[in-house]
């Protein structure tokens, strides 16, 4: 960019995207004063209800001694907060890059405001992890690879589709589950404040992509929809299984459950029943995950796209469309 390019910055005039920047200020919160950091975190506090963690709702897990359950649940929370704190730094990086890549005034403004939100989120998670006072488990290789690929991109559309549309819609379900299950007041407070910001970020991804898709011919829309819908369906079908179970068993063993390995087959069977029931709710359309809501809002579930890629018959997509039809008469 040169001064001449900045002299007459174009604003797209999109009311939704322009209002995001104003909301970033009116809904602002102060990292030091709006959170009471004096609230202590006891060393044996599980921080969330046991049912929040993978395998935490299984009858076998719930029948274990309270001390072991608390240790395992607390480690699960620590691992998630560690992924989130680094995810915030990744988001801050890509938003800073978007400020430079995007040439529209309202898009650049949103990206600048989001970069500041992400810096604050990073600090909040880091401070909470410090107060937990234990080394969190390392992030997994798959997450690290995905973050690395995002950090390497210099394409605004790819960055927004990955960060604001996919990752922030995916993360929104994690924030909601943490907010609903948090038993520690400080954790609940920071998640509530952060979730408010994240819904604006996800909103930008949805509005930006909806605008972009509207301008594309059908073949371009189909080419965009195919990989993203595959990724969305893949991540929705990815439920806690044997790999995650190994992690939970290790936590239980470290917490003093001597025969933890022996519990594994039974816990896996019980979790598979829970997974199936969760998916049934999505298929029935009674629960529509944020990823599918966002896909629907940007137009990826338009009939002509679903016809072209043969995804229309997928039970999860049918569930999202069914819930839209049932909700339609109530909408204003
Ligand atoms: Fe964030
Ligand atoms: Fe965000």
Coordinates of C-alpha atoms and ligand atoms in Angstrom, one line a residue:
X1 CA 0.0 0.0 0.0
X2 CA 1.1 3.6 -0.7
X3 CA -0.3 6.9 0.6
X4 CA -2.2 7.3 -2.7
X5 CA -3.9 4.0 -2.1
X6 CA -5.0 5.0 1.4
X7 CA -6.1 8.5 0.3
X8 CA -9.5 7.4 -0.8
X9 CA -10.1 4.1 1.0
X10 CA -13.3 2.5 -0.3
X11 CA -15.9 1.5 2.3
X12 CA -18.1 -1.3 1.1
X13 CA -21.0 0.3 2.9
X14 CA -22.1 -3.0 4.4
X15 CA -24.1 -2.0 7.4
X16 CA -23.5 -5.3 9.3
X17 CA -19.7 -5.2 8.8
X18 CA -19.5 -1.5 9.6
X19 CA -21.5 -1.9 12.8
X20 CA -19.0 -4.6 14.0
X21 CA -16.4 -2.0 14.4
X22 CA -18.6 0.3 16.5
X23 CA -19.7 -2.7 18.6
X24 CA -16.1 -3.6 19.3
X25 CA -15.9 -0.4 21.2
X26 CA -19.3 -0.2 22.9
X27 CA -19.0 -3.9 24.0
X28 CA -15.4 -3.4 25.1
X29 CA -14.1 -4.8 28.4
X30 CA -11.1 -4.1 30.4
X31 CA -8.7 -7.0 31.0
X32 CA -7.6 -5.7 34.4
X33 CA -10.9 -4.2 35.8
X34 CA -13.8 -6.2 34.4
X35 CA -12.3 -9.5 35.7
X36 CA -11.7 -10.1 39.4
X37 CA -8.3 -11.8 39.3
X38 CA -8.2 -12.0 43.1
X39 CA -10.6 -15.0 43.1
X40 CA -8.3 -17.9 44.1
X41 CA -8.1 -21.3 42.2
X42 CA -7.8 -24.2 44.6
X43 CA -5.3 -26.9 43.5
X44 CA -8.0 -29.7 43.6
X45 CA -10.8 -27.7 41.8
X46 CA -12.0 -29.4 38.6
X47 CA -13.1 -26.0 37.4
X48 CA -16.0 -27.4 35.3
X49 CA -18.6 -30.1 35.7
X50 CA -17.1 -33.6 34.9
X51 CA -19.5 -34.0 32.0
X52 CA -17.7 -31.3 30.0
X53 CA -14.7 -33.4 29.2
X54 CA -14.5 -36.2 26.7
X55 CA -15.6 -39.5 28.4
X56 CA -16.7 -37.4 31.4
X57 CA -20.3 -38.3 31.0
X58 CA -19.7 -42.1 30.9
X59 CA -21.1 -44.0 33.9
X60 CA -17.7 -45.6 34.3
X61 CA -15.9 -42.3 34.7
X62 CA -18.6 -40.9 36.9
X63 CA -18.3 -43.9 39.3
X64 CA -14.6 -43.2 40.0
X65 CA -13.4 -41.5 43.2
X66 CA -14.0 -37.7 43.3
X67 CA -10.3 -36.9 43.6
X68 CA -9.4 -38.9 40.4
X69 CA -12.3 -37.3 38.4
X70 CA -11.3 -33.8 39.6
X71 CA -7.6 -34.3 38.5
X72 CA -8.6 -35.7 35.1
X73 CA -11.2 -33.0 34.4
X74 CA -8.8 -30.2 35.5
X75 CA -6.1 -31.5 33.2
X76 CA -8.6 -31.5 30.3
X77 CA -9.5 -27.9 31.1
X78 CA -5.8 -26.9 31.2
X79 CA -5.1 -28.6 27.9
X80 CA -8.0 -26.8 26.3
X81 CA -7.0 -23.4 27.7
X82 CA -3.5 -23.9 26.4
X83 CA -4.8 -24.6 22.9
X84 CA -7.0 -21.5 23.2
X85 CA -4.2 -19.2 24.4
X86 CA -2.0 -20.1 21.5
X87 CA -5.0 -20.0 19.1
X88 CA -5.6 -16.4 20.2
X89 CA -2.0 -15.5 19.3
X90 CA -2.5 -17.2 15.9
X91 CA -5.7 -15.2 15.4
X92 CA -3.9 -12.0 16.4
X93 CA -1.2 -12.7 13.8
X94 CA -3.6 -13.4 11.0
X95 CA -5.8 -10.3 11.8
X96 CA -2.7 -8.1 11.8
X97 CA -1.9 -9.6 8.3
X98 CA -5.5 -9.0 7.2
X99 CA -5.2 -5.3 8.1
X100 CA -2.4 -5.1 5.5
X101 CA -4.0 -7.5 2.9
X102 CA -7.5 -6.0 2.8
X103 CA -8.1 -2.7 0.9
X104 CA -11.6 -1.9 2.1
X105 CA -12.0 0.5 5.0
X106 CA -14.6 -1.5 6.9
X107 CA -12.8 -4.8 6.4
X108 CA -9.5 -3.4 7.6
X109 CA -11.2 -1.7 10.6
X110 CA -12.8 -5.0 11.7
X111 CA -9.5 -6.8 11.4
X112 CA -7.7 -4.2 13.5
X113 CA -10.3 -4.3 16.2
X114 CA -10.3 -8.1 16.2
X115 CA -6.5 -8.2 16.5
X116 CA -6.9 -6.2 19.8
X117 CA -9.6 -8.5 21.1
X118 CA -7.4 -11.5 20.4
X119 CA -4.5 -9.9 22.3
X120 CA -6.8 -9.5 25.3
X121 CA -8.1 -13.1 25.1
X122 CA -4.6 -14.4 25.0
X123 CA -3.7 -12.5 28.1
X124 CA -6.8 -13.7 29.9
X125 CA -6.2 -17.4 29.2
X126 CA -2.5 -17.0 30.1
X127 CA -3.3 -15.4 33.3
X128 CA -5.8 -18.1 34.2
X129 CA -3.3 -20.8 33.3
X130 CA -0.7 -19.2 35.5
X131 CA -3.2 -19.1 38.4
X132 CA -3.9 -22.8 37.9
X133 CA -0.2 -23.2 38.6
X134 CA 0.5 -26.5 36.7
X135 CA 2.1 -27.4 33.4
X136 CA -0.6 -27.9 30.8
X137 CA -0.4 -30.9 28.4
X138 CA 1.2 -30.0 25.1
X139 CA -1.0 -29.2 22.1
X140 CA -1.5 -32.0 19.6
X141 CA 0.3 -32.3 16.3
X142 CA -2.9 -31.9 14.2
X143 CA -3.8 -28.6 15.8
X144 CA -0.2 -27.3 15.5
X145 CA -0.2 -28.2 11.8
X146 CA -3.5 -26.5 11.1
X147 CA -2.3 -23.3 12.9
X148 CA 1.0 -23.4 11.0
X149 CA -0.8 -23.7 7.6
X150 CA -3.0 -20.7 8.5
X151 CA 0.0 -18.6 9.6
X152 CA 1.8 -19.3 6.3
X153 CA -1.2 -18.1 4.2
X154 CA -1.1 -14.7 2.5
X155 CA -4.5 -15.0 0.8
X156 CA -7.2 -12.9 2.5
X157 CA -10.1 -15.2 1.4
X158 CA -8.3 -18.3 2.6
X159 CA -7.4 -16.7 5.9
X160 CA -10.9 -15.4 6.6
X161 CA -12.5 -18.7 5.6
X162 CA -10.1 -20.6 7.9
X163 CA -10.0 -18.3 10.9
X164 CA -13.2 -16.3 11.1
X165 CA -15.5 -18.7 9.4
X166 CA -14.3 -22.2 10.2
X167 CA -12.2 -22.0 13.4
X168 CA -14.3 -19.4 15.1
X169 CA -17.5 -21.2 14.4
X170 CA -15.9 -24.4 15.6
X171 CA -14.5 -22.7 18.7
X172 CA -17.9 -21.1 19.5
X173 CA -19.3 -24.6 20.4
X174 CA -16.3 -25.0 22.7
X175 CA -16.9 -21.6 24.4
X176 CA -20.6 -22.3 24.9
X177 CA -19.9 -25.7 26.4
X178 CA -17.2 -24.2 28.7
X179 CA -19.5 -21.4 29.7
X180 CA -22.4 -23.7 30.5
X181 CA -20.2 -26.2 32.4
X182 CA -17.8 -23.9 34.3
X183 CA -18.2 -24.2 38.0
X184 CA -15.3 -21.8 38.8
X185 CA -16.6 -18.1 38.8
X186 CA -13.4 -16.7 37.3
X187 CA -13.3 -19.2 34.5
X188 CA -17.0 -18.5 33.7
X189 CA -16.5 -14.8 33.7
X190 CA -13.6 -14.7 31.3
X191 CA -15.3 -17.2 28.9
X192 CA -18.5 -15.1 29.0
X193 CA -16.6 -11.9 28.1
X194 CA -14.5 -13.7 25.4
X195 CA -17.6 -15.4 23.8
X196 CA -19.2 -12.0 23.3
X197 CA -16.2 -10.9 21.3
X198 CA -15.9 -14.2 19.4
X199 CA -19.5 -13.9 18.1
X200 CA -18.5 -10.7 16.4
X201 CA -15.4 -12.3 14.9
X202 CA -17.5 -15.2 13.6
X203 CA -20.0 -12.7 12.3
X204 CA -17.4 -11.0 10.2
X205 CA -16.4 -14.4 8.6
X206 CA -20.0 -15.1 7.8
X207 CA -20.8 -11.7 6.4
X208 CA -17.6 -11.4 4.4
X209 CA -18.0 -14.9 2.8
X210 CA -21.7 -14.3 2.1
X211 CA -20.8 -11.1 0.2
X212 CA -18.0 -12.8 -1.7
X213 CA -20.0 -15.8 -2.6
X214 CA -22.9 -13.6 -3.9
X215 CA -20.5 -12.2 -6.5
X216 CA -19.2 -15.6 -7.7
X217 CA -20.5 -17.7 -10.6
X218 CA -21.9 -21.1 -9.7
X219 CA -18.8 -23.1 -10.6
X220 CA -16.7 -21.0 -8.3
X221 CA -19.2 -21.2 -5.5
X222 CA -19.2 -25.0 -5.9
X223 CA -15.4 -25.2 -5.9
X224 CA -15.3 -23.2 -2.7
X225 CA -18.1 -25.2 -1.0
X226 CA -16.8 -28.7 -1.7
X227 CA -13.7 -28.7 0.5
X228 CA -15.3 -26.6 3.2
X229 CA -18.4 -28.7 3.6
X230 CA -16.2 -31.8 3.7
X231 CA -14.1 -30.3 6.4
X232 CA -17.2 -29.2 8.4
X233 CA -18.8 -32.6 8.1
X234 CA -15.5 -34.3 9.0
X235 CA -15.1 -32.3 12.1
X236 CA -18.7 -32.8 13.2
X237 CA -18.3 -36.5 12.8
X238 CA -15.0 -36.5 14.7
X239 CA -16.2 -37.6 18.2
X240 CA -14.2 -38.8 21.2
X241 CA -12.7 -42.2 20.3
X242 CA -9.8 -44.5 21.1
X243 CA -7.0 -41.8 20.6
X244 CA -8.6 -39.4 23.1
X245 CA -9.5 -42.3 25.4
X246 CA -5.7 -43.1 25.7
X247 CA -5.2 -39.5 27.0
X248 CA -8.0 -39.8 29.5
X249 CA -6.7 -43.2 30.8
X250 CA -3.3 -41.7 31.2
X251 CA -4.8 -38.8 33.3
X252 CA -6.6 -41.3 35.5
X253 CA -3.5 -43.4 36.0
X254 CA -1.6 -40.3 37.0
X255 CA -4.4 -39.5 39.4
X256 CA -3.9 -42.8 41.2
X257 CA -6.5 -45.1 39.5
X258 CA -4.2 -48.2 39.4
X259 CA -6.4 -50.3 37.0
X260 CA -7.3 -47.4 34.7
X261 CA -6.5 -49.5 31.5
X262 CA -9.0 -52.1 32.5
X263 CA -11.8 -49.5 32.4
X264 CA -11.0 -48.5 28.8
X265 CA -13.2 -50.9 26.8
X266 CA -16.3 -50.2 28.9
X267 CA -15.7 -46.4 28.8
X268 CA -15.3 -46.5 25.0
X269 CA -18.6 -48.4 24.6
X270 CA -20.4 -45.9 26.8
X271 CA -18.9 -43.0 25.0
X272 CA -19.9 -44.4 21.6
X273 CA -23.5 -44.5 22.8
X274 CA -23.2 -40.8 23.9
X275 CA -21.7 -39.9 20.5
X276 CA -24.5 -41.6 18.6
X277 CA -27.2 -39.8 20.7
X278 CA -25.4 -36.4 20.1
X279 CA -25.3 -37.1 16.3
X280 CA -29.0 -38.1 16.4
X281 CA -29.9 -34.6 17.7
X282 CA -28.0 -33.0 14.8
X283 CA -29.6 -35.3 12.3
X284 CA -33.1 -34.5 13.7
X285 CA -32.2 -30.8 13.5
X286 CA -32.9 -30.2 17.2
X287 CA -29.3 -29.2 17.7
X288 CA -27.6 -27.3 14.8
X289 CA -23.8 -26.9 15.5
X290 CA -22.4 -23.4 14.8
X291 CA -20.3 -24.7 11.9
X292 CA -23.5 -25.8 10.0
X293 CA -25.3 -22.6 11.0
X294 CA -22.4 -20.5 9.6
X295 CA -22.3 -22.7 6.5
X296 CA -26.1 -22.1 6.0
X297 CA -25.8 -18.3 6.6
X298 CA -23.0 -17.8 4.0
X299 CA -25.0 -19.7 1.4
X300 CA -23.1 -23.0 1.3
X301 CA -26.3 -25.0 1.8
X302 CA -28.0 -23.4 -1.3
X303 CA -29.9 -26.2 -3.3
X304 CA -27.9 -25.6 -6.4
X305 CA -24.6 -26.0 -4.6
X306 CA -25.7 -29.2 -2.7
X307 CA -27.0 -30.6 -6.0
X308 CA -23.7 -30.0 -7.7
X309 CA -21.6 -31.7 -5.0
X310 CA -24.1 -34.4 -4.1
X311 CA -24.0 -33.5 -0.4
X312 CA -27.7 -32.7 -0.1
X313 CA -28.6 -36.2 1.1
X314 CA -26.0 -36.1 3.9
X315 CA -28.0 -36.6 7.2
X316 CA -26.2 -33.8 9.0
X317 CA -27.0 -31.3 6.2
X318 CA -30.6 -32.5 6.0
X319 CA -30.8 -31.9 9.8
X320 CA -29.6 -28.3 9.4
X321 CA -32.0 -27.7 6.6
X322 CA -34.9 -29.3 8.5
X323 CA -34.3 -27.0 11.5
X324 CA -34.3 -24.0 9.2
X325 CA -37.7 -25.0 7.7
X326 CA -39.2 -25.6 11.1
X327 CA -37.8 -22.3 12.5
X328 CA -38.9 -20.3 9.4
X329 CA -42.6 -19.6 10.4
X330 CA -41.4 -18.0 13.7
X331 CA -38.9 -15.7 12.1
X332 CA -39.9 -12.1 11.7
Ligands
LIG1 FE1 -10.3 -14.8 20.6
LIG2 FE1 -11.7 -14.5 17.8

